[in-house]
mmCIF file of C-alpha atoms in Angstrom:
data_model
loop_
_atom_site.group_PDB
_atom_site.id
_atom_site.type_symbol
_atom_site.label_atom_id
_atom_site.label_comp_id
_atom_site.label_asym_id
_atom_site.label_seq_id
_atom_site.Cartn_x
_atom_site.Cartn_y
_atom_site.Cartn_z
ATOM 1 C CA MET B 294 77.473 7.789 85.374
ATOM 2 C CA VAL B 295 74.529 5.746 84.289
ATOM 3 C CA THR B 296 74.164 5.043 80.588
ATOM 4 C CA LYS B 297 70.586 4.604 79.126
ATOM 5 C CA LYS B 298 70.048 2.204 76.287
ATOM 6 C CA VAL B 299 67.971 3.673 73.499
ATOM 7 C CA LYS B 300 65.751 1.190 71.689
ATOM 8 C CA ASN B 301 65.749 1.604 67.881
ATOM 9 C CA LYS B 302 62.193 2.160 66.700
ATOM 10 C CA LYS B 303 61.161 1.233 63.179
ATOM 11 C CA ASP B 304 58.851 3.687 61.525
ATOM 12 C CA GLY B 305 55.780 1.639 60.318
ATOM 13 C CA VAL B 306 53.274 2.505 57.449
ATOM 14 C CA SER B 307 49.909 3.551 58.752
ATOM 15 C CA ALA B 308 46.681 1.772 57.781
ATOM 16 C CA PRO B 309 45.173 4.764 55.900
ATOM 17 C CA VAL B 310 48.290 5.029 53.766
ATOM 18 C CA LYS B 311 48.128 1.339 52.941
ATOM 19 C CA PHE B 312 44.424 1.666 52.018
ATOM 20 C CA PHE B 313 44.889 4.588 49.653
ATOM 21 C CA PHE B 314 47.982 3.011 48.106
ATOM 22 C CA THR B 315 46.038 -0.182 47.404
ATOM 23 C CA LEU B 316 43.135 1.840 46.090
ATOM 24 C CA GLY B 317 45.459 3.697 43.739
ATOM 25 C CA VAL B 318 46.953 0.466 42.427
ATOM 26 C CA LEU B 319 43.480 -0.945 41.826
ATOM 27 C CA ALA B 320 42.420 2.241 40.070
ATOM 28 C CA VAL B 321 45.412 2.024 37.750
ATOM 29 C CA LEU B 322 44.687 -1.626 37.038
ATOM 30 C CA LEU B 323 41.005 -0.847 36.497
ATOM 31 C CA PHE B 324 41.868 1.971 34.117
ATOM 32 C CA ILE B 325 44.225 -0.273 32.187
ATOM 33 C CA GLY B 326 41.575 -2.988 32.060
ATOM 34 C CA PHE B 327 38.883 -0.547 31.046
ATOM 35 C CA PHE B 328 41.143 0.961 28.391
ATOM 36 C CA PHE B 329 41.889 -2.507 27.069
ATOM 37 C CA TYR B 330 38.204 -3.484 27.122
ATOM 38 C CA ALA B 331 37.082 -0.328 25.325
ATOM 39 C CA GLY B 332 39.873 -0.616 22.819
ATOM 40 C CA THR B 333 38.998 -4.192 21.965
ATOM 41 C CA ASN B 334 35.200 -3.940 22.054
ATOM 42 C CA TYR B 335 34.494 -0.669 20.252
ATOM 43 C CA ASN B 336 36.973 -0.805 17.381
ATOM 44 C CA PRO B 337 35.861 -1.762 13.822
ATOM 45 C CA GLU B 338 37.151 -5.337 14.084
ATOM 46 C CA ALA B 339 35.173 -5.942 17.262
ATOM 47 C CA VAL B 340 31.945 -4.560 15.728
ATOM 48 C CA VAL B 341 32.295 -6.686 12.580
ATOM 49 C CA ASP B 342 33.140 -9.708 14.710
ATOM 50 C CA GLU B 343 29.990 -9.177 16.794
ATOM 51 C CA TYR B 344 27.937 -8.834 13.609
ATOM 52 C CA VAL B 345 29.070 -12.081 11.990
ATOM 53 C CA LYS B 346 28.905 -13.982 15.285
ATOM 54 C CA SER B 347 25.341 -12.748 15.703
ATOM 55 C CA PHE B 348 24.658 -13.861 12.139
ATOM 56 C CA LEU B 349 25.893 -17.385 12.895
ATOM 57 C CA ALA B 350 24.022 -17.372 16.210
ATOM 58 C CA LYS B 351 20.807 -16.602 14.263
ATOM 59 C CA SER B 352 20.128 -13.661 16.586
ATOM 60 C CA PRO B 353 18.322 -10.809 14.759
ATOM 61 C CA SER B 354 18.297 -8.673 17.912
ATOM 62 C CA ARG B 355 22.104 -8.825 18.209
ATOM 63 C CA ILE B 356 22.478 -8.110 14.495
ATOM 64 C CA PHE B 357 20.081 -5.179 14.790
ATOM 65 C CA ASN B 358 22.116 -3.683 17.642
ATOM 66 C CA THR B 359 25.222 -3.455 15.455
ATOM 67 C CA LEU B 360 23.359 -1.430 12.803
ATOM 68 C CA ASP B 361 22.591 2.271 12.926
ATOM 69 C CA LEU B 362 18.817 1.842 12.544
ATOM 70 C CA LYS B 363 15.936 3.655 14.199
ATOM 71 C CA THR B 364 13.350 1.292 15.642
ATOM 72 C CA SER B 365 9.790 1.607 14.322
ATOM 73 C CA GLU B 366 6.788 -0.571 13.536
ATOM 74 C CA PHE B 367 8.508 -1.775 10.370
ATOM 75 C CA ILE B 368 12.183 -1.432 11.332
ATOM 76 C CA ASN B 369 12.891 -3.769 14.243
ATOM 77 C CA PRO B 370 14.576 -7.132 14.956
ATOM 78 C CA ASP B 371 11.508 -9.161 13.961
ATOM 79 C CA ARG B 372 11.238 -7.408 10.596
ATOM 80 C CA LEU B 373 14.990 -7.799 10.153
ATOM 81 C CA GLU B 374 14.645 -11.529 10.717
ATOM 82 C CA SER B 375 11.984 -11.761 7.996
ATOM 83 C CA PHE B 376 14.181 -9.728 5.674
ATOM 84 C CA LEU B 377 17.244 -11.933 6.278
ATOM 85 C CA ASP B 378 15.169 -15.082 5.876
ATOM 86 C CA GLU B 379 13.925 -13.898 2.499
ATOM 87 C CA ARG B 380 17.123 -12.301 1.250
ATOM 88 C CA ALA B 381 19.839 -14.553 2.705
ATOM 89 C CA ASP B 382 18.115 -17.685 4.033
ATOM 90 C CA PHE B 383 20.392 -16.861 6.937
ATOM 91 C CA LYS B 384 19.301 -19.680 9.229
ATOM 92 C CA LYS B 385 21.129 -22.125 6.938
ATOM 93 C CA ILE B 386 24.440 -20.255 7.098
ATOM 94 C CA THR B 387 27.143 -22.177 8.977
ATOM 95 C CA SER B 388 30.383 -20.204 8.493
ATOM 96 C CA TYR B 389 31.895 -17.143 6.867
ATOM 97 C CA SER B 390 35.063 -15.559 5.527
ATOM 98 C CA LEU B 391 35.962 -11.926 6.168
ATOM 99 C CA VAL B 392 38.132 -9.664 4.018
ATOM 100 C CA ARG B 393 39.035 -6.062 4.846
ATOM 101 C CA LEU B 394 38.660 -3.897 1.757
ATOM 102 C CA SER B 395 39.727 -0.497 3.040
ATOM 103 C CA GLU B 396 40.369 1.424 6.224
ATOM 104 C CA THR B 397 40.609 5.113 7.032
ATOM 105 C CA ASP B 398 40.206 7.154 10.187
ATOM 106 C CA GLU B 399 36.539 7.697 9.357
ATOM 107 C CA GLU B 400 35.434 4.580 7.497
ATOM 108 C CA CYS B 401 36.229 0.881 7.165
ATOM 109 C CA LYS B 402 34.882 -1.626 4.670
ATOM 110 C CA TYR B 403 34.726 -5.399 4.857
ATOM 111 C CA THR B 404 33.423 -8.109 2.564
ATOM 112 C CA VAL B 405 31.681 -11.068 4.163
ATOM 113 C CA ASN B 406 31.145 -14.310 2.240
ATOM 114 C CA TYR B 407 28.924 -16.931 3.835
ATOM 115 C CA MET B 408 28.868 -20.708 3.603
ATOM 116 C CA MET B 409 25.969 -23.139 3.857
ATOM 117 C CA GLY B 410 27.755 -26.267 4.897
ATOM 118 C CA ARG B 411 30.243 -26.935 2.121
ATOM 119 C CA LEU B 412 28.465 -24.719 -0.380
ATOM 120 C CA GLN B 413 28.985 -21.006 -0.717
ATOM 121 C CA SER B 414 25.871 -18.936 -0.125
ATOM 122 C CA PRO B 415 24.751 -16.716 -3.020
ATOM 123 C CA PHE B 416 24.314 -14.028 -0.389
ATOM 124 C CA SER B 417 27.347 -11.873 0.476
ATOM 125 C CA GLN B 418 27.743 -8.459 2.063
ATOM 126 C CA THR B 419 29.943 -5.410 1.922
ATOM 127 C CA LEU B 420 29.850 -3.894 5.396
ATOM 128 C CA THR B 421 30.670 -0.221 5.808
ATOM 129 C CA LEU B 422 31.655 0.893 9.300
ATOM 130 C CA LYS B 423 31.517 4.507 10.404
ATOM 131 C CA LYS B 424 32.268 6.418 13.588
ATOM 132 C CA ARG B 425 29.516 7.645 15.805
ATOM 133 C CA GLU B 426 29.615 11.315 16.721
ATOM 134 C CA GLU B 427 29.557 10.604 20.457
ATOM 135 C CA LYS B 428 32.474 8.812 22.074
ATOM 136 C CA VAL B 429 32.382 6.053 24.658
ATOM 137 C CA PHE B 430 33.176 7.474 28.101
ATOM 138 C CA LEU B 431 34.512 10.629 26.423
ATOM 139 C CA PHE B 432 37.720 8.929 25.237
ATOM 140 C CA PHE B 433 37.036 6.034 22.916
ATOM 141 C CA GLU B 434 35.739 6.042 19.367
ATOM 142 C CA ARG B 435 32.591 4.025 18.835
ATOM 143 C CA TRP B 436 31.960 2.378 15.474
ATOM 144 C CA TYR B 437 28.773 1.077 13.906
ATOM 145 C CA ILE B 438 27.779 -0.753 10.740
ATOM 146 C CA ASP B 439 25.989 1.543 8.330
ATOM 147 C CA GLY B 440 22.659 -0.166 7.615
ATOM 148 C CA SER B 441 21.344 2.460 5.193
ATOM 149 C CA ASP B 442 21.826 0.094 2.252
ATOM 150 C CA LEU B 443 19.098 -2.080 3.776
ATOM 151 C CA ILE B 444 16.537 0.719 4.098
ATOM 152 C CA ALA B 445 14.100 2.463 1.753
ATOM 153 C CA LYS B 446 13.184 5.807 3.299
ATOM 154 C CA ASN B 447 9.948 7.793 3.451
ATOM 155 C CA ILE B 448 7.563 5.313 1.869
ATOM 156 C CA THR B 449 4.025 6.404 0.931
ATOM 157 C CA ILE B 450 1.238 4.266 -0.566
ATOM 158 C CA ARG B 451 -1.835 5.733 -2.281
ATOM 159 C CA ILE B 452 -5.131 3.847 -2.110
ATOM 160 C CA PRO B 453 -8.784 4.593 -2.958
ATOM 161 C CA LEU B 454 -10.721 6.855 -0.617
ATOM 162 C CA HIS B 455 -12.324 5.061 2.382
ATOM 163 C CA ALA B 456 -10.394 1.871 1.644
ATOM 164 C CA ARG B 457 -8.423 -0.021 4.303
ATOM 165 C CA LEU B 458 -4.717 -0.811 3.877
ATOM 166 C CA LYS B 459 -2.724 -3.787 5.095
ATOM 167 C CA LEU B 460 1.040 -3.805 4.565
ATOM 168 C CA ASP B 461 2.737 -7.197 4.858
ATOM 169 C CA ASP B 462 1.056 -8.608 7.989
ATOM 170 C CA MET B 463 -0.001 -5.317 9.603
ATOM 171 C CA LYS B 464 -3.233 -3.350 9.276
ATOM 172 C CA LEU B 465 -2.544 0.368 9.110
ATOM 173 C CA GLY B 466 -4.738 2.679 11.159
ATOM 174 C CA ARG B 467 -5.663 6.248 10.392
ATOM 175 C CA GLU B 468 -2.583 7.467 12.277
ATOM 176 C CA TYR B 469 -0.692 6.692 9.065
ATOM 177 C CA LEU B 470 -3.146 8.687 6.923
ATOM 178 C CA ARG B 471 -1.655 12.006 5.787
ATOM 179 C CA ARG B 472 -3.606 13.282 2.767
ATOM 180 C CA GLU B 473 -7.001 12.730 1.136
ATOM 181 C CA THR B 474 -8.516 13.829 -2.158
ATOM 182 C CA GLU B 475 -11.993 13.224 -3.582
ATOM 183 C CA THR B 476 -10.924 9.755 -4.721
ATOM 184 C CA THR B 477 -7.692 8.727 -2.929
ATOM 185 C CA SER B 478 -5.921 8.516 0.431
ATOM 186 C CA ASP B 479 -2.152 8.701 1.043
ATOM 187 C CA TYR B 480 -0.643 6.594 3.823
ATOM 188 C CA GLU B 481 2.860 7.565 4.963
ATOM 189 C CA ILE B 482 4.605 4.431 6.189
ATOM 190 C CA GLY B 483 8.056 5.796 6.986
ATOM 191 C CA ASP B 484 11.067 3.526 6.416
ATOM 192 C CA LEU B 485 10.954 -0.090 5.239
ATOM 193 C CA PHE B 486 13.514 -2.784 4.596
ATOM 194 C CA ILE B 487 14.291 -3.041 0.897
ATOM 195 C CA GLY B 488 12.905 -5.839 -1.261
ATOM 196 C CA ASP B 489 9.394 -7.113 -1.870
ATOM 197 C CA HIS B 490 6.378 -6.127 0.211
ATOM 198 C CA GLU B 491 2.765 -7.229 0.072
ATOM 199 C CA ILE B 492 -0.193 -4.873 0.245
ATOM 200 C CA THR B 493 -3.899 -5.670 0.607
ATOM 201 C CA VAL B 494 -6.580 -3.054 -0.037
ATOM 202 C CA GLU B 495 -10.109 -3.666 1.188
ATOM 203 C CA LEU B 496 -13.210 -1.612 0.439
ATOM 204 C CA ASP B 497 -16.835 -2.473 1.154
ATOM 205 C CA GLY B 498 -18.538 -3.644 -2.018
ATOM 206 C CA PHE B 499 -15.301 -4.701 -3.735
ATOM 207 C CA GLU B 500 -13.050 -7.735 -3.815
ATOM 208 C CA PRO B 501 -9.805 -7.456 -1.798
ATOM 209 C CA PHE B 502 -6.958 -6.157 -3.951
ATOM 210 C CA GLU B 503 -3.597 -7.835 -3.343
ATOM 211 C CA LYS B 504 -0.321 -6.813 -4.905
ATOM 212 C CA SER B 505 3.422 -7.145 -4.383
ATOM 213 C CA PHE B 506 5.821 -4.260 -4.979
ATOM 214 C CA ALA B 507 9.591 -3.859 -4.644
ATOM 215 C CA ILE B 508 11.556 -0.945 -3.195
ATOM 216 C CA GLU B 509 15.251 -0.069 -3.265
ATOM 217 C CA ALA B 510 17.695 1.597 -0.874
ATOM 218 C CA GLN B 511 16.840 5.220 -1.590
ATOM 219 C CA ASP B 512 14.810 8.140 -0.254
ATOM 220 C CA TYR B 513 11.351 8.270 -1.854
ATOM 221 C CA TYR B 514 10.533 11.648 -0.244
ATOM 222 C CA ASN B 515 6.948 10.561 0.541
ATOM 223 C CA GLU B 516 6.029 10.358 -3.132
ATOM 224 C CA PRO B 517 3.771 7.297 -3.590
ATOM 225 C CA VAL B 518 5.832 4.211 -4.403
ATOM 226 C CA TYR B 519 2.670 2.343 -5.317
ATOM 227 C CA VAL B 520 -0.729 3.675 -6.367
ATOM 228 C CA ILE B 521 -3.982 1.720 -6.390
ATOM 229 C CA MET B 522 -6.673 3.710 -8.169
ATOM 230 C CA PRO B 523 -10.398 3.125 -7.595
ATOM 231 C CA SER B 524 -10.815 1.814 -11.130
ATOM 232 C CA GLN B 525 -8.432 -1.066 -10.310
ATOM 233 C CA LEU B 526 -10.791 -2.546 -7.728
ATOM 234 C CA GLU B 527 -13.128 -5.328 -8.815
ATOM 235 C CA PRO B 528 -16.699 -5.073 -7.462
ATOM 236 C CA ASP B 529 -17.897 -8.054 -5.459
ATOM 237 C CA GLU B 530 -20.945 -10.096 -6.425
ATOM 238 C CA LYS B 531 -23.276 -8.054 -4.250
ATOM 239 C CA SER B 532 -22.251 -4.813 -5.974
ATOM 240 C CA LYS B 533 -22.515 -6.413 -9.400
ATOM 241 C CA ASN B 534 -26.022 -7.612 -8.651
ATOM 242 C CA THR B 535 -26.894 -4.140 -7.359
ATOM 243 C CA VAL B 536 -25.916 -2.351 -10.578
ATOM 244 C CA ILE B 537 -27.459 -5.064 -12.757
ATOM 245 C CA GLY B 538 -30.757 -4.604 -10.924
ATOM 246 C CA LEU B 539 -30.388 -0.840 -11.114
ATOM 247 C CA ASN B 540 -29.761 -1.040 -14.859
ATOM 248 C CA GLU B 541 -32.959 -3.044 -15.430
ATOM 249 C CA LYS B 542 -34.949 -0.585 -13.313
ATOM 250 C CA ILE B 543 -33.602 2.437 -15.216
ATOM 251 C CA THR B 544 -34.400 0.801 -18.566
ATOM 252 C CA LYS B 545 -38.044 0.322 -17.592
ATOM 253 C CA ILE B 546 -38.307 3.839 -16.117
ATOM 254 C CA LEU B 547 -36.861 5.406 -19.280
ATOM 255 C CA TYR B 548 -39.432 3.805 -21.584
ATOM 256 C CA GLU B 549 -42.299 4.366 -19.176
ATOM 257 C CA ASP B 550 -41.457 8.093 -18.996
ATOM 258 C CA MET B 551 -41.300 8.387 -22.793
ATOM 259 C CA LEU B 552 -44.531 6.449 -23.334
ATOM 260 C CA THR B 553 -46.375 8.676 -20.860
ATOM 261 C CA ARG B 554 -44.797 11.767 -22.444
ATOM 262 C CA ARG B 555 -43.073 12.894 -19.292
ATOM 263 C CA PRO B 556 -40.296 15.476 -19.670
ATOM 264 C CA TYR B 557 -36.643 14.597 -19.193
ATOM 265 C CA ASP B 558 -36.586 16.464 -15.875
ATOM 266 C CA TYR B 559 -39.024 13.889 -14.506
ATOM 267 C CA PHE B 560 -36.555 11.148 -15.425
ATOM 268 C CA LEU B 561 -33.792 13.008 -13.536
ATOM 269 C CA GLU B 562 -35.985 13.083 -10.447
ATOM 270 C CA GLU B 563 -36.484 9.310 -10.578
ATOM 271 C CA VAL B 564 -32.934 8.244 -11.436
ATOM 272 C CA MET B 565 -29.678 9.199 -9.719
ATOM 273 C CA VAL B 566 -27.496 10.516 -12.542
ATOM 274 C CA GLU B 567 -23.904 11.702 -12.204
ATOM 275 C CA ALA B 568 -24.169 15.468 -11.776
ATOM 276 C CA SER B 569 -21.632 16.226 -14.507
ATOM 277 C CA GLU B 570 -23.609 14.100 -16.995
ATOM 278 C CA ALA B 571 -27.189 15.013 -16.076
ATOM 279 C CA GLU B 572 -27.758 17.297 -19.101
ATOM 280 C CA LYS B 573 -25.819 15.141 -21.523
ATOM 281 C CA TYR B 574 -28.795 13.105 -22.773
ATOM 282 C CA ARG B 575 -31.570 15.714 -22.745
ATOM 283 C CA LYS B 576 -31.475 16.159 -26.539
ATOM 284 C CA GLU B 577 -31.373 12.397 -27.166
ATOM 285 C CA TYR B 578 -34.354 11.870 -24.863
ATOM 286 C CA ASP B 579 -36.385 14.604 -26.521
ATOM 287 C CA LEU B 580 -35.472 13.333 -30.002
ATOM 288 C CA MET B 581 -36.486 9.751 -29.161
ATOM 289 C CA CYS B 582 -39.856 11.016 -27.952
ATOM 290 C CA GLU B 583 -40.329 13.134 -31.071
ATOM 291 C CA LEU B 584 -39.500 10.317 -33.521
ATOM 292 C CA ASN B 585 -41.170 7.394 -31.773
ATOM 293 C CA ILE B 586 -43.923 8.625 -29.450
ATOM 294 C CA GLU B 587 -45.333 11.817 -30.967
ATOM 295 C CA THR B 588 -45.699 10.523 -34.543
ATOM 296 C CA GLU B 589 -48.801 9.095 -36.224
ATOM 297 C CA ASN B 590 -47.273 5.629 -36.295
ATOM 298 C CA HIS B 591 -45.834 5.295 -32.830
ATOM 299 C CA LEU B 592 -44.878 3.003 -29.997
ATOM 300 C CA MET B 593 -47.732 2.277 -27.608
ATOM 301 C CA SER B 594 -46.274 -0.161 -25.090
ATOM 302 C CA VAL B 595 -43.152 -2.130 -24.166
ATOM 303 C CA ASP B 596 -43.074 -5.281 -22.096
ATOM 304 C CA PHE B 597 -39.523 -6.264 -21.245
ATOM 305 C CA ARG B 598 -39.629 -10.042 -21.054
ATOM 306 C CA SER B 599 -36.057 -10.790 -19.878
ATOM 307 C CA PHE B 600 -32.692 -9.237 -19.106
ATOM 308 C CA SER B 601 -29.352 -10.964 -19.420
ATOM 309 C CA SER B 602 -26.560 -8.820 -17.980
ATOM 310 C CA GLY B 603 -22.958 -9.024 -16.917
ATOM 311 C CA ALA B 604 -21.092 -6.447 -14.820
ATOM 312 C CA LYS B 605 -17.389 -5.646 -14.628
ATOM 313 C CA SER B 606 -15.172 -2.841 -13.405
ATOM 314 C CA THR B 607 -14.053 -0.318 -15.982
ATOM 315 C CA ILE B 608 -11.680 2.611 -16.217
ATOM 316 C CA ALA B 609 -13.144 5.994 -15.398
ATOM 317 C CA THR B 610 -11.598 9.212 -16.656
ATOM 318 C CA ASP B 611 -12.026 10.789 -13.216
ATOM 319 C CA ASP B 612 -10.505 7.735 -11.460
ATOM 320 C CA CYS B 613 -13.648 6.960 -9.475
ATOM 321 C CA TYR B 614 -15.172 3.516 -8.961
ATOM 322 C CA ALA B 615 -16.824 2.588 -12.237
ATOM 323 C CA MET B 616 -18.738 -0.454 -13.401
ATOM 324 C CA GLN B 617 -19.950 -1.359 -16.869
ATOM 325 C CA VAL B 618 -23.088 -3.432 -17.396
ATOM 326 C CA ASP B 619 -23.469 -5.247 -20.719
ATOM 327 C CA THR B 620 -27.108 -6.129 -21.304
ATOM 328 C CA VAL B 621 -29.205 -8.103 -23.743
ATOM 329 C CA ALA B 622 -32.929 -7.477 -23.227
ATOM 330 C CA THR B 623 -35.866 -9.154 -24.983
ATOM 331 C CA TYR B 624 -39.203 -7.383 -25.274
ATOM 332 C CA ASP B 625 -42.639 -7.252 -26.825
ATOM 333 C CA ALA B 626 -43.310 -3.880 -28.465
ATOM 334 C CA GLY B 627 -46.873 -2.787 -29.202
ATOM 335 C CA SER B 628 -47.352 -0.020 -31.747
ATOM 336 C CA THR B 629 -50.086 1.803 -33.607
ATOM 337 C CA VAL B 630 -49.858 1.909 -37.396
ATOM 338 C CA VAL B 631 -52.298 4.107 -39.340
ATOM 339 C CA THR B 632 -53.208 3.075 -42.885
ATOM 340 C CA ASP B 633 -55.749 5.169 -44.825
ATOM 341 C CA ASP B 634 -56.744 6.853 -41.582
ATOM 342 C CA VAL B 635 -57.417 3.472 -40.007
ATOM 343 C CA PRO B 636 -55.307 2.735 -36.898
ATOM 344 C CA GLU B 637 -54.115 -0.806 -36.382
ATOM 345 C CA ARG B 638 -52.430 -2.271 -33.302
ATOM 346 C CA LYS B 639 -49.357 -4.359 -34.019
ATOM 347 C CA LEU B 640 -47.061 -6.449 -31.812
ATOM 348 C CA ARG B 641 -43.429 -7.192 -32.430
ATOM 349 C CA ARG B 642 -40.974 -9.280 -30.436
ATOM 350 C CA GLY B 643 -37.419 -7.985 -30.426
ATOM 351 C CA MET B 644 -34.051 -7.806 -28.709
ATOM 352 C CA ILE B 645 -31.799 -4.897 -27.802
ATOM 353 C CA LYS B 646 -28.135 -4.838 -26.763
ATOM 354 C CA TYR B 647 -26.634 -1.918 -24.851
ATOM 355 C CA LYS B 648 -23.930 -0.899 -22.413
ATOM 356 C CA THR B 649 -24.391 1.211 -19.301
ATOM 357 C CA VAL B 650 -21.711 2.678 -17.029
ATOM 358 C CA PHE B 651 -22.255 3.486 -13.357
ATOM 359 C CA HIS B 652 -20.038 5.525 -11.041
ATOM 360 C CA TYR B 653 -19.861 4.999 -7.294
ATOM 361 C CA SER B 654 -19.614 7.875 -4.828
ATOM 362 C CA ASP B 655 -20.937 8.681 -1.356
ATOM 363 C CA GLY B 656 -22.248 5.147 -0.982
ATOM 364 C CA GLN B 657 -24.411 5.302 -4.143
ATOM 365 C CA TRP B 658 -24.164 3.965 -7.681
ATOM 366 C CA ARG B 659 -25.070 6.696 -10.173
ATOM 367 C CA LEU B 660 -25.853 6.485 -13.876
ATOM 368 C CA TYR B 661 -22.930 7.882 -15.845
ATOM 369 C CA SER B 662 -23.655 6.874 -19.427
ATOM 370 C CA SER B 663 -25.855 4.477 -21.375
ATOM 371 C CA GLU B 664 -26.362 3.379 -24.965
ATOM 372 C CA LEU B 665 -30.106 3.324 -24.253
ATOM 373 C CA PHE B 666 -30.134 6.973 -25.299
ATOM 374 C CA GLY B 667 -30.178 7.115 -29.073
ATOM 375 C CA ASN B 668 -30.587 3.329 -29.385
ATOM 376 C CA PHE B 669 -34.364 2.921 -29.490
ATOM 377 C CA ILE B 670 -36.044 -0.475 -29.591
ATOM 378 C CA LYS B 671 -37.436 -1.836 -32.877
ATOM 379 C CA TYR B 672 -41.206 -1.859 -33.430
ATOM 380 C CA ASP B 673 -43.591 -2.055 -36.370
ATOM 381 C CA LYS B 674 -44.112 1.296 -38.054
ATOM 382 C CA GLU B 675 -46.075 0.168 -41.132
#
């Protein structure tokens, strides 16, 4: 009988099994690593740590990314840098201390005190961290620093009609214009960082108007936070000279019309008068003619020798552009005086002081009021 030797055969692990086993181990390790990474990079401590490190690194873009802010023309890393420069002088900060104030499942608060070398900075912060609604990779909570205490919401500025607005260093186009009235325009800016802001208003014929205003962390609901009315603008020299020349012209026209016995309607055809005031001086005009032109002893001629005038902006009840002209005029007045039925020509040199107000609309200066009416020049009557 022949006996066969049987060789013991070791069962080996196939290559596919080894591959999937290794892949499984790597997946577990990757999951553990990912879990660790997410847990250490999205928790409140990690977010605060990133914020203060970004602060020390003088990186506004990194700071901005930790805050729950919507980017716009006025809310962005560059604007944040300007804000931190002004508010915290943050480029001089060298270190910080961090204290946790409170912690719940929904909110955490920290106090950050900063140092400038060996001196404590007057600037400190209370940081409030909140959870975002969406989770990271469906599992992990994501926290952010609530930046709402840095923001003033829904800012609107009201300026005179047809004027141009510059906010801080940016000219605002008509895409910001939301409402207009007969005298004003409303520009809706949106959100701004709190603190001081500079505005410049420019209008042809007027000096640039510059002003600083401060806003707080609140919602202004698009109600104007600052209003520049037309009466606040100061006319430039060209406009002042225009109304001064117009005032002299109107003075001469008024006396020429009375001396030639022209009706008041003729005066209204020659002079642009504010529509609401056109009839205001009809009685005064007629009375001046009756008392000084149509009498036996009456004014015959007026030669205005000189005008000395100054112009300045003034407040108008209808909030339009208004300018007041204060004038001193010298003149030679010729009159006829009848004595015992004998007419005699007399000449008198005099001076008259009066104020005139002009309103500006539709590119024109219009006569609004003047002390010329009812304030007749002096001449010899006897």
